[in-house]
Short mmCIF file of C-alpha atoms and ligand atoms in Angstrom, two decimals:
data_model
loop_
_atom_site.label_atom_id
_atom_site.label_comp_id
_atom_site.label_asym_id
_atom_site.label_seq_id
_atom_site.Cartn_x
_atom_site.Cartn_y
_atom_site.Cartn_z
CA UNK S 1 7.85 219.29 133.19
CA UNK S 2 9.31 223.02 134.40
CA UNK S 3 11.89 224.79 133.56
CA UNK S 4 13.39 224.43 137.05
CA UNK S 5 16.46 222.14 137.26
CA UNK S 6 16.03 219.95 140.08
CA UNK S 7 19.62 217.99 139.25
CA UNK S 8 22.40 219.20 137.55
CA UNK S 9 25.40 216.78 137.35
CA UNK S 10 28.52 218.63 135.26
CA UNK S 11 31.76 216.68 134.46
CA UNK S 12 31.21 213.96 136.74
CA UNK S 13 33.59 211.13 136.37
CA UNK S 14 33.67 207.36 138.48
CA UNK S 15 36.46 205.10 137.65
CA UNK S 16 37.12 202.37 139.54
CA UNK S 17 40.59 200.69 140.53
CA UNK S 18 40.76 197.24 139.04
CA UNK S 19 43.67 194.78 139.47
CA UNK S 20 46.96 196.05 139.49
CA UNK S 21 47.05 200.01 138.43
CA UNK S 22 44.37 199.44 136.03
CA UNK S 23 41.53 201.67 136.46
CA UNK S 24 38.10 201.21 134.77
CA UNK S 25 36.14 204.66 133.99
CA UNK S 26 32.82 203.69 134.21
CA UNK S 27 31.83 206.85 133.55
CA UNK S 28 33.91 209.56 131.91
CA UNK S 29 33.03 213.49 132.06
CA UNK S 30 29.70 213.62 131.86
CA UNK S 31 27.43 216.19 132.11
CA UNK S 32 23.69 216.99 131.84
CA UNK S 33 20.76 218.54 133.85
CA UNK S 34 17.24 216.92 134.53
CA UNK S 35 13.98 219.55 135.13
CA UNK S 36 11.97 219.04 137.88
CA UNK S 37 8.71 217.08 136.72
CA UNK S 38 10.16 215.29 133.62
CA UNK S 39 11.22 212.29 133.06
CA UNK S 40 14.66 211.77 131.77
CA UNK S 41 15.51 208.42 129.80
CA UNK S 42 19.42 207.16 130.39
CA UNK S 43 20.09 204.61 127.30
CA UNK S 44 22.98 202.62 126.24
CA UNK S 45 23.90 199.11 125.80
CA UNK S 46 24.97 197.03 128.52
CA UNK S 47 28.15 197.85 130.56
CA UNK S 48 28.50 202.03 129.43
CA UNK S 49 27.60 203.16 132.99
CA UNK S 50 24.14 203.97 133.23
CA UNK S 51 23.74 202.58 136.60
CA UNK S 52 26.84 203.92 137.71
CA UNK S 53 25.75 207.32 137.04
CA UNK S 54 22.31 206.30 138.95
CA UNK S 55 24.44 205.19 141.92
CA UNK S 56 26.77 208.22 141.85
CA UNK S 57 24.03 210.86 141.50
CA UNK S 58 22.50 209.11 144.77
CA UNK S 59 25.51 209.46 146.67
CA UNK S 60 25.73 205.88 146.75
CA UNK S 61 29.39 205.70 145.01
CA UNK S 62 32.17 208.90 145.81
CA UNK S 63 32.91 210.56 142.49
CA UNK S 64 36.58 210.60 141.00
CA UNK S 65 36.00 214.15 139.27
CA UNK S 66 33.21 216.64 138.16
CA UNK S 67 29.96 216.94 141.06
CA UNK S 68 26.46 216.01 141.51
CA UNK S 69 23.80 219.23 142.25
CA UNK S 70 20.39 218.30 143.32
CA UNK S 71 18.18 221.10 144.69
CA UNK S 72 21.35 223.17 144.92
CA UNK S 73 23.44 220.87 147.09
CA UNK S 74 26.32 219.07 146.08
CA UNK S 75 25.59 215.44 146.90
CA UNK S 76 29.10 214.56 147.72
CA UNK S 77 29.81 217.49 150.42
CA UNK S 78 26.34 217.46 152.16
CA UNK S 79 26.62 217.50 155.94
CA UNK S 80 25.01 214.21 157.85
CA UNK S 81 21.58 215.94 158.65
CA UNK S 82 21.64 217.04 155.09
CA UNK S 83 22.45 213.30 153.91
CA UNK S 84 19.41 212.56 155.62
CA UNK S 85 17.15 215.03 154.38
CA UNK S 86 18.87 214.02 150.48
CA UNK S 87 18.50 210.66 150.90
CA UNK S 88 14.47 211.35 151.49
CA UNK S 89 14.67 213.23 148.25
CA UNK S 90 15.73 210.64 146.31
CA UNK S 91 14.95 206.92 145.77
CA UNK S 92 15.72 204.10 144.00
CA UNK S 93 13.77 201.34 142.00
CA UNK S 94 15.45 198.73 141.08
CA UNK S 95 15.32 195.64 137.78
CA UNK S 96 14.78 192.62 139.90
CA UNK S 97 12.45 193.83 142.46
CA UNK S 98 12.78 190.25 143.91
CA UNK S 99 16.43 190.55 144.58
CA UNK S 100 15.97 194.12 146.11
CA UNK S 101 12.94 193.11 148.54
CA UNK S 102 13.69 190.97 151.52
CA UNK S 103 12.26 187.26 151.25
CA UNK S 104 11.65 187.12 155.41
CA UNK S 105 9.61 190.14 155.26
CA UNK S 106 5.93 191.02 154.99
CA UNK S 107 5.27 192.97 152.45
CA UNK S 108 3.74 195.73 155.48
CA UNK S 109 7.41 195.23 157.04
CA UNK S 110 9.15 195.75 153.27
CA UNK S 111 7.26 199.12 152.57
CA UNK S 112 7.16 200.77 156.52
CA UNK S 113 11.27 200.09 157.00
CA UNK S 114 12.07 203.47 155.09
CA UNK S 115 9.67 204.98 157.58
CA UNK S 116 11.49 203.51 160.74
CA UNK S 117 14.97 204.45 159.12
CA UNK S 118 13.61 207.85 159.30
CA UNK S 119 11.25 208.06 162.41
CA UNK S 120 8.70 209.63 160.38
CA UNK S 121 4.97 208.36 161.29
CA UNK S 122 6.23 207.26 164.34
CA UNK S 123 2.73 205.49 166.00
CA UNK S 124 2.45 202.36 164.69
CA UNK S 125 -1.08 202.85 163.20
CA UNK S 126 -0.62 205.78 161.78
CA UNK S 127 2.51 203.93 159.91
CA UNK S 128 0.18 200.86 158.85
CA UNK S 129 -2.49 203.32 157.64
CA UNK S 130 0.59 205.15 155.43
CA UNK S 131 1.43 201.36 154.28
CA UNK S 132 -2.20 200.65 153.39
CA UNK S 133 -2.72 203.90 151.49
CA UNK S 134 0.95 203.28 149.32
CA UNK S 135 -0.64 199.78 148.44
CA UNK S 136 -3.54 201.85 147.38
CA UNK S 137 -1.64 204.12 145.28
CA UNK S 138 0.79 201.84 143.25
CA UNK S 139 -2.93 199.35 142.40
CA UNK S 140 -2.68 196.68 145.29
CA UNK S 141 -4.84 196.14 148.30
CA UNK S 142 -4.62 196.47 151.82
CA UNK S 143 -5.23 193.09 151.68
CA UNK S 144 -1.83 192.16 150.35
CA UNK S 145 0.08 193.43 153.13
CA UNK S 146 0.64 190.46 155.30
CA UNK S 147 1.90 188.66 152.50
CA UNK S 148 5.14 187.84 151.75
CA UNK S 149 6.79 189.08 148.59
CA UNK S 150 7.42 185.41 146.73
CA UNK S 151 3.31 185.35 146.22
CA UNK S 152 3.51 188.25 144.26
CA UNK S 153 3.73 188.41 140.35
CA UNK S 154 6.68 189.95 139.33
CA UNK S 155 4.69 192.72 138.15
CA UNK S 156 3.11 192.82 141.56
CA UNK S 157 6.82 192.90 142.98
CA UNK S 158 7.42 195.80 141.35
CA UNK S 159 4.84 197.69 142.44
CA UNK S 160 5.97 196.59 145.97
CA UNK S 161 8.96 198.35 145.28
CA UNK S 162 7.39 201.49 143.97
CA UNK S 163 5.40 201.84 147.21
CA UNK S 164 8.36 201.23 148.81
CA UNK S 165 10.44 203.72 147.20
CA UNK S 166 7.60 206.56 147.90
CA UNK S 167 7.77 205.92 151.03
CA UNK S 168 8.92 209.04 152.33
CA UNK S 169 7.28 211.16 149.23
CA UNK S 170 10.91 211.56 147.59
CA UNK S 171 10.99 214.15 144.62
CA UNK S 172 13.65 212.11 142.35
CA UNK S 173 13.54 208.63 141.76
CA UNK S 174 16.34 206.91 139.60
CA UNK S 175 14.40 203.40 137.97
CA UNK S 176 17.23 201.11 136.88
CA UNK S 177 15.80 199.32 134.27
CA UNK S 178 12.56 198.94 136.09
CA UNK S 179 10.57 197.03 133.14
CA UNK S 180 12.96 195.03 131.67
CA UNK S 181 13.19 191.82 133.90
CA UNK S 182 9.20 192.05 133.31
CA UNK S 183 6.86 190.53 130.46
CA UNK S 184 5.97 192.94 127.52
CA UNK S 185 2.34 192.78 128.47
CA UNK S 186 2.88 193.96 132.22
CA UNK S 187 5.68 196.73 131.55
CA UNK S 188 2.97 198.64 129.80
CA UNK S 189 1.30 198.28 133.28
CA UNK S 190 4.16 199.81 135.11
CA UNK S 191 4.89 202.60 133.30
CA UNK S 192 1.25 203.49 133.55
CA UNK S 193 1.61 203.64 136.94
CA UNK S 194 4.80 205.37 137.14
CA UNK S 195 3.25 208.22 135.02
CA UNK S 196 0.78 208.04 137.01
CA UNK S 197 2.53 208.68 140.02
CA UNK S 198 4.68 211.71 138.31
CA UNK S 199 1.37 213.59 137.65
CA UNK S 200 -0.38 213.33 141.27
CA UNK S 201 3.28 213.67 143.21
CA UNK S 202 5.31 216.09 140.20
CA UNK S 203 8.15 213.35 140.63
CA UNK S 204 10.71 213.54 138.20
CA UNK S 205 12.51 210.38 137.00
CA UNK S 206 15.80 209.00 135.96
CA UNK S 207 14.89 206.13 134.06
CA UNK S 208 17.26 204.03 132.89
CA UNK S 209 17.07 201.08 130.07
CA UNK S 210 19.07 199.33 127.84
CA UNK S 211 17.06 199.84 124.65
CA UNK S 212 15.11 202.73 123.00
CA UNK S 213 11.95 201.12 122.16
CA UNK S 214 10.42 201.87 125.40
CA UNK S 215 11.86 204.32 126.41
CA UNK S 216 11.25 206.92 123.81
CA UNK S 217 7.16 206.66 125.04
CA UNK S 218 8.42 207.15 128.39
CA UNK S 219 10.92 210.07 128.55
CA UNK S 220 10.75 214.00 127.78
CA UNK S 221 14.37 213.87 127.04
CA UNK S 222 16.76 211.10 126.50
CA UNK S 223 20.54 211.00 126.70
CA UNK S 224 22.53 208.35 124.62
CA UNK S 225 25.39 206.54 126.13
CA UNK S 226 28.50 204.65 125.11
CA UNK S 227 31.10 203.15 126.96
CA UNK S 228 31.20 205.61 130.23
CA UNK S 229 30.56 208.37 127.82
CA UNK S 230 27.70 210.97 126.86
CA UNK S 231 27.37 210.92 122.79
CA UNK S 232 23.77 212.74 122.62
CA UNK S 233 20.63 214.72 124.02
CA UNK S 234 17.54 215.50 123.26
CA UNK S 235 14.25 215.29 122.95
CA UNK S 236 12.61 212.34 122.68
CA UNK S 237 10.40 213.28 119.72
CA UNK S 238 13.73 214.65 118.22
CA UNK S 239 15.88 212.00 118.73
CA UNK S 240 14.05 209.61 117.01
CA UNK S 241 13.40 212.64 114.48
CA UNK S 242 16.80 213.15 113.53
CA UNK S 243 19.09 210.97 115.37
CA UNK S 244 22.98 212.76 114.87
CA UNK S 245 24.98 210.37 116.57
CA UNK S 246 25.58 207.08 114.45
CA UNK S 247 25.69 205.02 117.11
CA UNK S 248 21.97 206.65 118.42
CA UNK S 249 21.61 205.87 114.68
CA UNK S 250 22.58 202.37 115.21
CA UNK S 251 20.75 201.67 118.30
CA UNK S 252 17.05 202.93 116.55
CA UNK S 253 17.54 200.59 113.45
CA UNK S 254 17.38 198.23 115.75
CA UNK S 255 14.00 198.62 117.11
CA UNK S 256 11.62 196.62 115.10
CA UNK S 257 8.52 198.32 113.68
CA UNK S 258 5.27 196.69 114.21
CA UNK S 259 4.16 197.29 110.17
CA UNK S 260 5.10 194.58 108.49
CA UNK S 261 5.63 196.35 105.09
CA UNK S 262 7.45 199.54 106.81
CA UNK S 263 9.61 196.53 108.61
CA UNK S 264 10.61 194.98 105.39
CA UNK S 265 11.93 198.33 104.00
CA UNK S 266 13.84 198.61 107.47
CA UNK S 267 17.11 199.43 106.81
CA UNK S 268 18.91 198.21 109.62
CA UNK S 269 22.76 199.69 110.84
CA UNK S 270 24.55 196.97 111.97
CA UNK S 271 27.66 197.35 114.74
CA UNK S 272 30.36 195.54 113.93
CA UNK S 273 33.71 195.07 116.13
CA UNK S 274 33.36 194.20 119.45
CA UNK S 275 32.35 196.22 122.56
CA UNK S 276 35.96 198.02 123.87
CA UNK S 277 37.17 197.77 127.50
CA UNK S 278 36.40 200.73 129.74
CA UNK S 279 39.85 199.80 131.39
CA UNK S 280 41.76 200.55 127.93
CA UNK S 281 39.31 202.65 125.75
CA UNK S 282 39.68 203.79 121.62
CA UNK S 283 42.00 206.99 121.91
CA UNK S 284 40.29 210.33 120.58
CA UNK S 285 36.10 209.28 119.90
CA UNK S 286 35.31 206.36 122.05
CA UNK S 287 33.08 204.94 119.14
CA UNK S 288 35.09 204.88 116.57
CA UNK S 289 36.17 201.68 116.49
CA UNK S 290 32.64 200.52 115.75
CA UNK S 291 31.89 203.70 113.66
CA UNK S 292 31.44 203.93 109.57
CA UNK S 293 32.06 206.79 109.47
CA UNK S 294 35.53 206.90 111.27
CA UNK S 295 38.04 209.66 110.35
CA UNK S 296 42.11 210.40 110.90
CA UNK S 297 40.43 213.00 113.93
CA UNK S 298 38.65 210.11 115.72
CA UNK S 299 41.26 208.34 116.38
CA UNK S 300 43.36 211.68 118.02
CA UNK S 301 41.01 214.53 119.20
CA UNK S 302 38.13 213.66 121.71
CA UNK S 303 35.10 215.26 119.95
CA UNK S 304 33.27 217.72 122.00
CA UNK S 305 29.97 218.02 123.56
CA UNK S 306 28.22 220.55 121.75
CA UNK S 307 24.47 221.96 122.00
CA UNK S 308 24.45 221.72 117.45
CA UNK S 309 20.61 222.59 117.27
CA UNK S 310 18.68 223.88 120.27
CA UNK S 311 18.32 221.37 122.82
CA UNK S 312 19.84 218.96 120.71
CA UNK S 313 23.97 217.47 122.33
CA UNK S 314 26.13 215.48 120.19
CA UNK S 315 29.63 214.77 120.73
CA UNK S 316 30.71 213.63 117.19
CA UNK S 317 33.12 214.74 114.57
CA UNK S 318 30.84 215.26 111.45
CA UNK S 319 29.23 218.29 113.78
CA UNK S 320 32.22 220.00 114.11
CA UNK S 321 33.13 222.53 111.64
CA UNK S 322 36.69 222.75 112.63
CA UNK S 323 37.38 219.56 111.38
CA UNK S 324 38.18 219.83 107.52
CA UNK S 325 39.09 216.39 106.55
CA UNK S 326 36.05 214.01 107.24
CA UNK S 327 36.98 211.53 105.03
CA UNK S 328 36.03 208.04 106.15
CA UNK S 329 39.41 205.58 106.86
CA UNK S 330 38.46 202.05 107.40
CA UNK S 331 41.42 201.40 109.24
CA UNK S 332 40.22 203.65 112.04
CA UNK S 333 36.95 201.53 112.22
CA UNK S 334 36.79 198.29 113.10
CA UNK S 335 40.07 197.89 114.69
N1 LIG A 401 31.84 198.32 141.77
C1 LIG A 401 32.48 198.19 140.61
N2 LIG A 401 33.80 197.87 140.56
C2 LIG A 401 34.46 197.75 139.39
N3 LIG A 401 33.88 197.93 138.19
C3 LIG A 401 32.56 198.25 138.16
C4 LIG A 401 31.80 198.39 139.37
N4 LIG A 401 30.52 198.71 139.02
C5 LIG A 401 30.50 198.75 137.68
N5 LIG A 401 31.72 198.48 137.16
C6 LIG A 401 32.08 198.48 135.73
O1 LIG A 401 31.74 199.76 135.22
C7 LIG A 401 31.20 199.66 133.90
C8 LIG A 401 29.83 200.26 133.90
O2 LIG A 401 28.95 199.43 134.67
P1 LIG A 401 27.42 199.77 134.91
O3 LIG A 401 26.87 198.74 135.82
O4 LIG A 401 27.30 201.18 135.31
O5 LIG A 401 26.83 199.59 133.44
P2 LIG A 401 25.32 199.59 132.95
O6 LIG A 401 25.27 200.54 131.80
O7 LIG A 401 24.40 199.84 134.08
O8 LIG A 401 25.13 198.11 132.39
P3 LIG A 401 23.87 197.12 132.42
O9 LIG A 401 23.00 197.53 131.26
O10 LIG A 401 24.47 195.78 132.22
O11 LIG A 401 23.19 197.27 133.74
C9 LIG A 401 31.25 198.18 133.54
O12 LIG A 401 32.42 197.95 132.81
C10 LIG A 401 31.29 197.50 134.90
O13 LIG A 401 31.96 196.26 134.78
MG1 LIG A 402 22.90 198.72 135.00
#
């Protein structure tokens, strides 16, 4: 990891129109910066607009507010050659590496169509000699590439898709949940290979998952996310140090240690309530409906993002000093 930011995204917002006049904010002013060469967990349970803000920092979705800087160019003003050049940049692995590879194609055809798209190793050998090597790399054969992706393993699929995505050497790749349709015993696999890759190519990642338990070995930073919303950020080691945010809190009791006497003594923070609607969200602190520590400022003031220890984001109430009262009301929870 450096100390240069490769992405910075500040404010960014993407609601979506939904029925009539209702609009759904996927993801609601939120800001943070990635450093070129690390690897930058997104987690947060299903539904809060992780893969949204994947899809918006690729350009893939317009934003409604805020902007996207990678390499000093704002994603959502770049020119067309400069779309072109981005889009080389930055590339995408997807969950289901199945659904995201075509069924008709040879696995040769499935990893040199980013190449075609943009005419780079133009004679045809020289292509097939790139595919061959990018087997090589992700821990396949050349052997494998005039096969078709349905004899694969689904670990083997998603190293299809990783050769795939590097492709055209990109700098940034955004992995949406790229272990997690996978068994336990081959996502070890993949993320070897993935770090891996960042060492010989100094790729930096987005990776995104719905749970901390892997993540935490994966990422130098992690961001914590709830319901289109940014609650914390830090470092990984700090984070599961000294999580601030309860529902960060909440989402680490729920990782099961593998000690049998330590997970015993596990004292385990339970969320009750139900999941609100991005459409209609909890006025003031998103979370507060689920919180247990809910006060009379929840429910009014939107608590701010604020850098409490260095390196270390939090957008909660019992952080901020200007609020006096922080008595719990159980009225404000739960509801
Ligand atoms: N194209 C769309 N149109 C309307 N609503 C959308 C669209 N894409 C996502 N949403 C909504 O935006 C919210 C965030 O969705 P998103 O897919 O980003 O969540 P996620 O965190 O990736 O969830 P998961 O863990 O299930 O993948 C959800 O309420 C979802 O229903
Ligand atoms: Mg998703």
């Amino acid at each position: 990891m450096t100390n240069e930011k490769i992405l910075k995204v500040n404010h960014l917002k993407k609601y979506f129109e939904v029925g009539k006049n209702e609009t759904l904010k996927a993801v609601d002013n939120v800001s943070f910066e990635i450093f070129k060469g690390e690897t930058f967990g997104l987690v947060g349970e299903s539904g809060c607009g992780k893969s949204t803000i994947g899809r918006t920092i690729m350009g893939l979705y317009n934003r409604t507010g805020g902007e996207v800087i990678f390499d000093g160019d704002n994603v959502h003003e770049l020119t067309d050659k400069d779309k072109f050049a981005f889009h080389r940049s930055m590339q995408m692995i997807f969950q289901d590496p199945y659904a995201s590879l075509n069924p008709r194609s040879t696995v040769k055809e499935v990893i040199a169509e980013p190449m075609e798209i943009h005419g780079i190793y133009k004679d045809k050998k020289e292509r097939l000699e790139r595919v061959y090597e990018l087997l090589e790399e992700v821990g396949l054969s050349r052997d494998h590439a005039n096969r078709y992706p349905h004899e694969f393993s689904g670990g083997q699929r998603q190293r299809i898709g990783i050769a795939r995505a590097l492709a055209l050497d990109p700098a940034f790749i955004v992995a949406d949940e790229p272990i997690s349709a996978l068994d336990v015993s081959v996502q070890a696999q993949v993320v070897n290979l993935l770090r891996k890759l960042q060492k010989e190519k100094g790729l930096t990642y987005l990776f995104i998952a719905h749970d901390l338990s892997m993540v935490k070995h994966i990422s130098d930073r992690i961001g914590v996310m709830y319901l289109g919303n940014m609650v914390e950020l830090t470092e990984s080691n700090q984070l599961y140090k000294k999580p601030l945010h309860p529902y960060t809190q909440a989402l680490l009791s729920a990782i099961p240690i593998p000690d049998p006497d330590l997970e015993e003594k596990r004292e385990r923070m339970i969320l009750e309530g139900e999941l609100p609607s991005p459409i209609n969200p909890p006025t003031g602190c998103v979370f507060r409906t689920r919180c247990p520590f809910a006060m009379k400022a929840c429910a009014s003031v939107t608590p701010k993002w604020q850098e409490v220890e260095d390196n270390h984001f939090v957008a909660c109430h019992l952080y901020n000093d200007e609020i006096k009262d922080k008595t719990p009301v159980k009225e404000l929870a739960y509801q």
